[in-house]
Structures are given as C-alpha cells and as structure tokens.
Amino acid sequence: MAPKSKVRAFNRAPKSKIPSAPSSASSKLPKPFAPAPKSLEPLLATLPKGHVYITSIDSHPADFKKKIFLVPVFMNILLLLAMFYRIRSIGPYYMKICHSLMGKKNELTMNTRKMTREAIGMEILRRTASFMVDFVIYVFVWPWPKAFFIGQAIGNPVNWRLKLGFKEREIIVRRSRRWFVQSKSLLEEGSKEQGLLFNNVGRATDPMWMSEKTGYLMLNKEWDLDWKSMVTAAKLVEKGDMKLDDYKTTILLHDDDFGWVVIETAEAGGSLKEEEGRRKIVAFKDELTVMGKESLFFRWIELVQYESSQPGGFGPEQQKKTMEKARQLFENEGIDFDKFWEKVGGMKGMPGMDEM
C-alpha cells in the first residue's frame, strides 16, 4: 500500500507549496484520476481539501457579464430595502412588547384579568404570527443579501467584482456543495460515491452547457462559486506565478494517499465515446479561449451543425468539405489549422467527425 502523505496545516498564502504525491503512489493512481499538474500548485496551496473544484475560463463579453451581474445586485438591494422597511415598521412594536415584559406598561401590555379567553388567544396568535414572519425573514431571506454583500467563508460576489472588475476572460473556480463527501471509495471503480462524483462532474463540465453560461450563472445546487479562490487565481496570474492557460477546464480533488489529483473527463461518467467527445470539445473551446478566439468556436459549431443537416447525410466526403471550410475560417483568423488540431490531440473522437 502506498505511504500516506503528511497533511500540512491549511495555509491560504499563494506562495506556499503543497507536497507532491509520492512517485510510488502516483504510479498506482487508478484511472481516470491523474496527479495534478505542478503548474497548479500555487492555487492548490490555497484550497481547502474537503471539496471537488472545477476551474474554467469564462470568455463571454465583459458588457454581457456586467448586465448579468446587475440583476442579482438590484434584487439583493430590493431585499435589503424591504427588510429595512420591515425593521422600521415592526421595531417599535417589538420594543413595546419588551417594555411590557420589563414592567413598563403601554398600549400593548395585556391585562389578562380584564380580557376574555378569546381575546387573549387572538392576541397570542397575532403576536406569534408576527414573530414567525420575522423569523422566516431572518433565517431564509437575510442570508441571501448577507452572502452577496458581506459573505466571508468563500468570499462574496461584490468583493470579487470590486477587486477584479469585468474582463473579457475571467477565471472561474467552482467548488462542490454538501453532496460531496470525501472518502477512499471515490477512487474505487464502480463505487456509489464515484458514480455520484462522475455524474455531477459530467453535467458541470458539459461543453454546450458551459458555453451558454457566464461564470456567475454556473452557481447551482451542486456547485458554489469560490469567490476567494477566483480572486486568488486572478492575482496569481497578475503576479506571473501562473498562466491563464493553467485554468482551462480542470477537475480537482484531494486524496489522503495521492494528494491533489485531476479527473480526466474522458472517463468521468457516460460512455467512453461520449466522454471522449466531451473532452475534445472542452479542449477545443479552451484552447481557442486562451488564444482570445472563442468566437471561432461558435462559428465552427454553427458550420458543423449546418453542414450535418444537409440532404445526403454527413459522411466522410461531406466531413472533408466541412473541414476545408473550417480550415478557411481558422486561416482568416491567423491560426494554423493543422498545428492547432495537433495541439488539442487531433480530430479523432470529435462529435460529428468520426470518419476523419
């Protein structure tokens, strides 16, 4: 059995280094897991180990991101205004009840000797209803604006935007919610825990789904956005400790025996053919994103969809004609078509290009 690596104290300082997994352990790491690239060490040194993380690059237009972000800003401001109004209107009512409890009589003091049982019951129900309404507001509504404006555990979106602003290409770091429980069985093929992991990761890294979402909209019931880590990641790039390319779609988790590992998505759930196609699309899109040519990805998708819908099917001959048109698109953008595909691992496995 591989020796366990020593667990170091958690340290969010970007400059600290994480221990590398022993070579003997790395050689026994089961597929589809692989040791995390050393280029990610500055970020990994800042991450708590009890979650799965997904890094990616959001290259939607900055103006579009700003419009998307303004929606929750206004919603949370409205919630705060509504809560402030509630406090102003109900505050004096509660103060008078408190004064009554302290023996200071006022119009809300109940003289039970002079009240009927029905009147007492109605007053108790009325006050209980008021207490319950405010309890629900405090427990279920207040956490939303609180997390949005002053959240501390994983940071908050307001601080993220204030520190980084809106950029054409932004680093996104998602982390798992409560569904993920760290366990040794995660590495065991066919285990229930591994199945859940691959299922959630597979949906979260679906290239079509990701292409339709800005980073902020990737927040859902399975995944949080780690605002602190996104700020840290951006600062690491600014300092030159990491490159933007290092944050291409990557799935990370920590194991006690092997340290930080990545999940190779070609194996993470679904059939091998489907997942190989997913991996190729992600690699294709991420490479264009890093080059600042993500629009070319969408034009390529449109081209393939159009050509594949033509009469006569999408056989080898039609695929070759489509590739010639795609080659022209790439050359118009100043990209060497052949070298680009060589860099992302070739066309084999790419959906719609099975015969190439």
Protein backbone atom coordinates (compact mmCIF):
# COMPACT_ATOMS: atom_id res chain seq x y z
CA MET A 1 0.00 0.00 0.00
CA ALA A 2 1.28 3.45 -0.88
CA PRO A 3 2.52 5.51 2.07
CA LYS A 4 0.25 8.30 3.17
CA SER A 5 1.49 11.79 2.54
CA LYS A 6 1.66 14.07 5.56
CA VAL A 7 -1.16 16.56 5.83
CA ARG A 8 0.12 20.09 6.26
CA ALA A 9 -1.67 22.87 8.07
CA PHE A 10 -4.05 24.82 5.88
CA ASN A 11 -2.46 27.97 4.54
CA ARG A 12 -4.08 30.36 2.10
CA ALA A 13 -0.85 32.16 1.26
CA PRO A 14 -0.39 31.85 -2.51
CA LYS A 15 3.37 31.50 -2.23
CA SER A 16 3.26 28.32 -0.16
CA LYS A 17 3.90 24.99 -1.83
CA ILE A 18 1.92 21.80 -1.49
CA PRO A 19 3.65 18.47 -1.05
CA SER A 20 3.85 16.36 -4.16
CA ALA A 21 2.38 12.88 -4.07
CA PRO A 22 4.99 10.14 -3.74
CA SER A 23 6.07 8.69 -7.05
CA SER A 24 5.12 5.19 -5.90
CA ALA A 25 1.62 6.40 -5.10
CA SER A 26 1.32 8.24 -8.39
CA SER A 27 2.19 5.10 -10.33
CA LYS A 28 -0.74 3.28 -8.71
CA LEU A 29 -3.29 6.06 -9.13
CA PRO A 30 -6.34 4.44 -10.77
CA LYS A 31 -7.86 5.79 -13.94
CA PRO A 32 -9.47 8.21 -14.70
CA PHE A 33 -7.50 10.03 -11.99
CA ALA A 34 -4.08 11.55 -12.55
CA PRO A 35 -1.68 13.65 -10.45
CA ALA A 36 -2.47 17.36 -10.54
CA PRO A 37 -0.11 19.35 -12.78
CA LYS A 38 2.69 21.13 -10.93
CA SER A 39 1.64 24.36 -12.64
CA LEU A 40 -1.46 24.38 -10.41
CA GLU A 41 0.46 24.16 -7.13
CA PRO A 42 0.25 27.89 -6.28
CA LEU A 43 -3.55 27.69 -6.42
CA LEU A 44 -3.85 24.27 -4.78
CA ALA A 45 -1.86 25.52 -1.79
CA THR A 46 -4.75 27.89 -1.01
CA LEU A 47 -7.66 25.44 -1.37
CA PRO A 48 -9.37 23.58 1.50
CA LYS A 49 -9.17 19.86 0.83
CA GLY A 50 -12.75 18.77 1.53
CA HIS A 51 -14.26 19.72 -1.83
CA VAL A 52 -14.14 18.99 -5.54
CA TYR A 53 -13.08 22.01 -7.59
CA ILE A 54 -13.62 22.87 -11.24
CA THR A 55 -11.56 25.60 -12.84
CA SER A 56 -12.54 27.11 -16.18
CA ILE A 57 -12.24 30.29 -18.22
CA ASP A 58 -15.27 32.49 -18.88
CA SER A 59 -14.76 34.46 -22.08
CA HIS A 60 -18.21 35.93 -22.59
CA PRO A 61 -18.15 39.66 -23.45
CA ALA A 62 -17.49 41.90 -20.44
CA ASP A 63 -20.59 44.02 -21.13
CA PHE A 64 -22.76 40.90 -21.14
CA LYS A 65 -21.29 39.79 -17.81
CA LYS A 66 -22.00 43.22 -16.37
CA LYS A 67 -25.66 43.04 -17.39
CA ILE A 68 -26.00 39.55 -15.91
CA PHE A 69 -24.39 40.65 -12.66
CA LEU A 70 -26.59 43.73 -12.27
CA VAL A 71 -29.68 41.52 -11.94
CA PRO A 72 -28.70 39.96 -8.57
CA VAL A 73 -27.30 43.32 -7.45
CA PHE A 74 -30.69 45.01 -7.86
CA MET A 75 -32.56 42.02 -6.44
CA ASN A 76 -30.45 41.99 -3.29
CA ILE A 77 -30.71 45.76 -2.88
CA LEU A 78 -34.51 45.44 -3.10
CA LEU A 79 -34.43 42.70 -0.47
CA LEU A 80 -32.37 44.89 1.84
CA LEU A 81 -34.72 47.84 1.36
CA ALA A 82 -37.74 45.63 2.07
CA MET A 83 -36.08 44.27 5.21
CA PHE A 84 -35.11 47.77 6.35
CA TYR A 85 -38.72 48.88 5.90
CA ARG A 86 -39.89 45.87 7.90
CA ILE A 87 -37.47 46.69 10.72
CA ARG A 88 -38.62 50.31 10.84
CA SER A 89 -42.28 49.37 10.89
CA ILE A 90 -42.13 46.42 13.30
CA GLY A 91 -39.28 47.61 15.53
CA PRO A 92 -41.38 49.90 17.77
CA TYR A 93 -43.95 47.11 18.14
CA TYR A 94 -41.34 44.70 19.50
CA MET A 95 -39.83 47.39 21.74
CA LYS A 96 -43.19 47.99 23.38
CA ILE A 97 -43.60 44.26 23.98
CA CYS A 98 -40.15 44.21 25.59
CA HIS A 99 -41.07 47.19 27.77
CA SER A 100 -44.20 45.35 28.88
CA LEU A 101 -42.12 42.34 29.88
CA MET A 102 -39.91 44.66 31.93
CA GLY A 103 -42.94 46.06 33.76
CA LYS A 104 -43.33 49.30 31.82
CA LYS A 105 -46.98 49.50 30.84
CA ASN A 106 -48.03 50.68 27.38
CA GLU A 107 -50.83 50.08 24.89
CA LEU A 108 -49.52 46.59 24.13
CA THR A 109 -49.48 45.48 27.76
CA MET A 110 -52.00 42.67 28.22
CA ASN A 111 -54.17 42.85 31.33
CA THR A 112 -55.28 39.23 31.32
CA ARG A 113 -57.61 39.77 34.28
CA LYS A 114 -59.81 42.03 32.18
CA MET A 115 -59.52 40.09 28.91
CA THR A 116 -61.64 37.19 27.73
CA ARG A 117 -60.04 33.91 26.75
CA GLU A 118 -60.91 34.55 23.12
CA ALA A 119 -59.22 37.96 23.19
CA ILE A 120 -56.13 36.51 24.86
CA GLY A 121 -55.99 33.69 22.32
CA MET A 122 -56.33 36.06 19.36
CA GLU A 123 -53.60 38.35 20.69
CA ILE A 124 -51.26 35.40 21.22
CA LEU A 125 -51.93 34.17 17.68
CA ARG A 126 -51.36 37.66 16.25
CA ARG A 127 -48.05 38.09 18.04
CA THR A 128 -46.94 34.55 17.21
CA ALA A 129 -47.69 35.14 13.52
CA SER A 130 -45.64 38.34 13.59
CA PHE A 131 -42.74 36.56 15.29
CA MET A 132 -42.88 33.72 12.75
CA VAL A 133 -42.87 36.08 9.76
CA ASP A 134 -39.76 37.83 11.03
CA PHE A 135 -38.13 34.54 11.97
CA VAL A 136 -38.62 33.27 8.41
CA ILE A 137 -37.22 36.52 7.01
CA TYR A 138 -34.16 36.27 9.25
CA VAL A 139 -33.49 32.57 8.61
CA PHE A 140 -34.35 32.25 4.92
CA VAL A 141 -34.21 35.73 3.33
CA TRP A 142 -31.47 37.61 5.17
CA PRO A 143 -28.75 35.04 4.24
CA TRP A 144 -29.10 35.95 0.54
CA PRO A 145 -28.06 39.62 0.71
CA LYS A 146 -25.68 38.81 3.56
CA ALA A 147 -23.80 36.25 1.45
CA PHE A 148 -23.94 38.51 -1.60
CA PHE A 149 -22.52 41.64 0.03
CA ILE A 150 -20.53 40.52 3.09
CA GLY A 151 -20.06 36.74 2.82
CA GLN A 152 -16.81 35.60 4.44
CA ALA A 153 -16.48 31.79 4.22
CA ILE A 154 -15.77 31.71 0.48
CA GLY A 155 -15.83 35.45 -0.13
CA ASN A 156 -18.68 37.20 -1.89
CA PRO A 157 -19.51 38.30 -5.44
CA VAL A 158 -19.43 42.02 -4.64
CA ASN A 159 -15.87 41.82 -3.33
CA TRP A 160 -14.92 39.68 -6.35
CA ARG A 161 -16.19 42.32 -8.78
CA LEU A 162 -14.76 45.24 -6.82
CA LYS A 163 -11.30 43.68 -6.85
CA LEU A 164 -11.26 42.32 -10.39
CA GLY A 165 -13.89 44.26 -12.31
CA PHE A 166 -15.32 42.85 -15.54
CA LYS A 167 -12.91 41.30 -18.02
CA GLU A 168 -13.22 39.57 -21.36
CA ARG A 169 -11.56 36.45 -19.96
CA GLU A 170 -12.15 35.56 -16.33
CA ILE A 171 -11.06 32.62 -14.20
CA ILE A 172 -13.92 30.67 -12.65
CA VAL A 173 -13.46 28.32 -9.70
CA ARG A 174 -16.42 26.19 -8.65
CA ARG A 175 -16.47 24.01 -5.56
CA SER A 176 -18.80 21.20 -4.56
CA ARG A 177 -21.64 21.69 -2.12
CA ARG A 178 -22.85 19.21 0.50
CA TRP A 179 -23.37 16.32 -1.92
CA PHE A 180 -19.63 15.63 -1.89
CA VAL A 181 -18.22 13.62 1.00
CA GLN A 182 -14.51 12.82 0.92
CA SER A 183 -13.99 9.07 1.00
CA LYS A 184 -11.42 6.48 -0.06
CA SER A 185 -14.12 4.78 -2.11
CA LEU A 186 -14.06 7.73 -4.51
CA LEU A 187 -11.13 6.06 -6.24
CA GLU A 188 -12.79 2.64 -6.34
CA GLU A 189 -14.21 1.84 -9.76
CA GLY A 190 -17.97 1.31 -9.70
CA SER A 191 -18.49 2.65 -6.16
CA LYS A 192 -21.62 4.64 -5.38
CA GLU A 193 -19.56 7.65 -4.33
CA GLN A 194 -17.56 7.59 -7.56
CA GLY A 195 -20.73 7.31 -9.62
CA LEU A 196 -22.21 10.38 -7.92
CA LEU A 197 -18.96 12.28 -8.40
CA PHE A 198 -18.70 11.46 -12.10
CA ASN A 199 -22.37 12.22 -12.67
CA ASN A 200 -22.19 15.70 -11.11
CA VAL A 201 -18.83 16.49 -12.66
CA GLY A 202 -20.01 15.32 -16.08
CA ARG A 203 -23.00 17.66 -16.05
CA ALA A 204 -20.93 20.55 -14.71
CA THR A 205 -18.32 20.25 -17.46
CA ASP A 206 -20.66 19.65 -20.37
CA PRO A 207 -19.18 21.93 -23.05
CA MET A 208 -22.50 23.01 -24.51
CA TRP A 209 -23.88 23.88 -21.07
CA MET A 210 -20.71 25.76 -20.15
CA SER A 211 -20.69 27.71 -23.41
CA GLU A 212 -24.17 29.05 -22.63
CA LYS A 213 -23.34 30.23 -19.10
CA THR A 214 -21.31 33.09 -17.75
CA GLY A 215 -19.29 32.14 -14.69
CA TYR A 216 -21.84 33.69 -12.34
CA LEU A 217 -24.66 31.61 -13.80
CA MET A 218 -22.78 28.36 -13.08
CA LEU A 219 -23.86 28.70 -9.46
CA ASN A 220 -26.42 25.95 -8.74
CA LYS A 221 -27.50 23.37 -6.16
CA GLU A 222 -24.44 21.18 -6.79
CA TRP A 223 -21.76 23.86 -7.13
CA ASP A 224 -20.79 27.03 -5.30
CA LEU A 225 -18.60 29.69 -6.80
CA ASP A 226 -15.46 30.08 -4.69
CA TRP A 227 -15.16 33.87 -4.82
CA LYS A 228 -11.98 33.99 -2.72
CA SER A 229 -10.26 31.43 -4.90
CA MET A 230 -11.25 33.29 -8.06
CA VAL A 231 -9.64 36.45 -6.70
CA THR A 232 -6.57 34.47 -5.66
CA ALA A 233 -6.35 32.79 -9.07
CA ALA A 234 -6.52 36.13 -10.88
CA LYS A 235 -3.85 37.62 -8.62
CA LEU A 236 -1.57 34.65 -9.27
CA VAL A 237 -1.83 35.32 -12.99
CA GLU A 238 -1.17 39.04 -12.48
CA LYS A 239 1.95 38.24 -10.44
CA GLY A 240 3.19 35.80 -13.07
CA ASP A 241 3.08 32.79 -10.72
CA MET A 242 0.59 31.08 -13.03
CA LYS A 243 -0.69 31.44 -16.57
CA LEU A 244 -4.26 31.89 -17.71
CA ASP A 245 -3.83 28.69 -19.70
CA ASP A 246 -3.39 26.79 -16.41
CA TYR A 247 -7.06 27.33 -15.60
CA LYS A 248 -8.51 25.58 -18.61
CA THR A 249 -11.38 23.30 -17.58
CA THR A 250 -9.88 21.08 -14.88
CA ILE A 251 -11.48 18.93 -12.18
CA LEU A 252 -9.55 18.75 -8.90
CA LEU A 253 -9.92 16.87 -5.64
CA HIS A 254 -7.65 15.86 -2.80
CA ASP A 255 -6.92 12.31 -1.67
CA ASP A 256 -5.06 11.44 1.53
CA ASP A 257 -2.84 8.91 -0.25
CA PHE A 258 -2.21 10.62 -3.57
CA GLY A 259 -2.53 14.31 -2.74
CA TRP A 260 -4.21 16.58 -5.28
CA VAL A 261 -5.45 14.74 -8.36
CA VAL A 262 -7.34 15.64 -11.51
CA ILE A 263 -10.15 13.72 -13.15
CA GLU A 264 -9.63 13.03 -16.82
CA THR A 265 -13.12 13.70 -18.09
CA ALA A 266 -12.91 11.20 -20.93
CA GLU A 267 -13.62 8.60 -18.24
CA ALA A 268 -15.85 10.59 -15.89
CA GLY A 269 -19.27 9.07 -16.50
CA GLY A 270 -21.17 8.17 -19.66
CA SER A 271 -19.85 6.04 -22.49
CA LEU A 272 -16.19 6.37 -23.42
CA LYS A 273 -17.13 7.64 -26.86
CA GLU A 274 -19.41 10.34 -25.45
CA GLU A 275 -16.88 11.43 -22.88
CA GLU A 276 -14.02 11.44 -25.36
CA GLY A 277 -16.15 13.74 -27.49
CA ARG A 278 -16.83 15.93 -24.48
CA ARG A 279 -13.14 16.10 -23.64
CA LYS A 280 -12.26 17.05 -27.20
CA ILE A 281 -14.87 19.81 -27.33
CA VAL A 282 -13.69 21.20 -23.99
CA ALA A 283 -10.05 21.12 -25.11
CA PHE A 284 -11.01 22.70 -28.44
CA LYS A 285 -13.01 25.50 -26.82
CA ASP A 286 -10.48 26.14 -24.04
CA GLU A 287 -7.58 26.41 -26.46
CA LEU A 288 -9.45 28.97 -28.56
CA THR A 289 -10.46 30.82 -25.38
CA VAL A 290 -6.85 31.15 -24.26
CA MET A 291 -5.98 32.47 -27.72
CA GLY A 292 -8.77 35.04 -27.47
CA LYS A 293 -10.65 33.42 -30.37
CA GLU A 294 -13.65 31.87 -28.64
CA SER A 295 -16.00 33.31 -31.27
CA LEU A 296 -14.31 30.92 -33.70
CA PHE A 297 -15.56 28.01 -31.59
CA PHE A 298 -19.18 29.08 -32.02
CA ARG A 299 -18.71 29.68 -35.75
CA TRP A 300 -17.25 26.19 -36.06
CA ILE A 301 -20.25 24.73 -34.18
CA GLU A 302 -22.65 26.58 -36.49
CA LEU A 303 -20.76 25.37 -39.55
CA VAL A 304 -20.81 21.71 -38.48
CA GLN A 305 -24.47 21.88 -37.48
CA TYR A 306 -25.42 23.45 -40.80
CA GLU A 307 -23.41 21.02 -42.93
CA SER A 308 -24.56 17.96 -40.99
CA SER A 309 -28.20 18.90 -41.54
CA GLN A 310 -27.88 18.97 -45.33
CA PRO A 311 -29.54 16.28 -47.51
CA GLY A 312 -27.39 13.21 -48.09
CA GLY A 313 -26.13 12.89 -44.54
CA PHE A 314 -22.77 13.80 -43.08
CA GLY A 315 -20.48 11.10 -44.40
CA PRO A 316 -16.72 11.17 -44.94
CA GLU A 317 -16.89 13.26 -48.12
CA GLN A 318 -19.15 15.87 -46.56
CA GLN A 319 -16.95 15.97 -43.47
CA LYS A 320 -13.88 16.65 -45.62
CA LYS A 321 -15.65 19.52 -47.37
CA THR A 322 -16.69 20.89 -43.99
CA MET A 323 -13.11 20.70 -42.76
CA GLU A 324 -11.92 22.68 -45.76
CA LYS A 325 -14.41 25.41 -44.90
CA ALA A 326 -13.30 25.25 -41.26
CA ARG A 327 -9.67 25.49 -42.35
CA GLN A 328 -10.52 28.71 -44.17
CA LEU A 329 -12.21 30.09 -41.03
CA PHE A 330 -9.08 29.38 -39.00
CA GLU A 331 -6.74 30.85 -41.58
CA ASN A 332 -8.84 34.01 -41.75
CA GLU A 333 -8.14 34.38 -38.01
CA GLY A 334 -4.42 33.78 -38.48
CA ILE A 335 -4.43 30.29 -36.91
CA ASP A 336 -2.53 27.37 -38.41
CA PHE A 337 -5.30 24.77 -38.74
CA ASP A 338 -3.11 21.65 -38.68
CA LYS A 339 -0.92 22.80 -35.79
CA PHE A 340 -3.97 23.77 -33.78
CA TRP A 341 -5.56 20.31 -34.07
CA GLU A 342 -2.25 18.67 -33.31
CA LYS A 343 -2.07 20.71 -30.11
CA VAL A 344 -5.52 19.58 -28.90
CA GLY A 345 -4.90 15.93 -29.75
CA GLY A 346 -6.31 15.62 -33.25
CA MET A 347 -9.87 15.28 -34.52
CA LYS A 348 -10.38 11.66 -33.52
CA GLY A 349 -13.33 11.41 -31.16
CA MET A 350 -14.70 14.85 -32.04
CA PRO A 351 -18.52 14.63 -32.32
CA GLY A 352 -19.60 14.74 -35.95
CA MET A 353 -16.08 13.98 -37.19
CA ASP A 354 -15.91 10.26 -36.52
CA GLU A 355 -14.83 9.45 -40.05
CA MET A 356 -12.00 11.96 -40.24
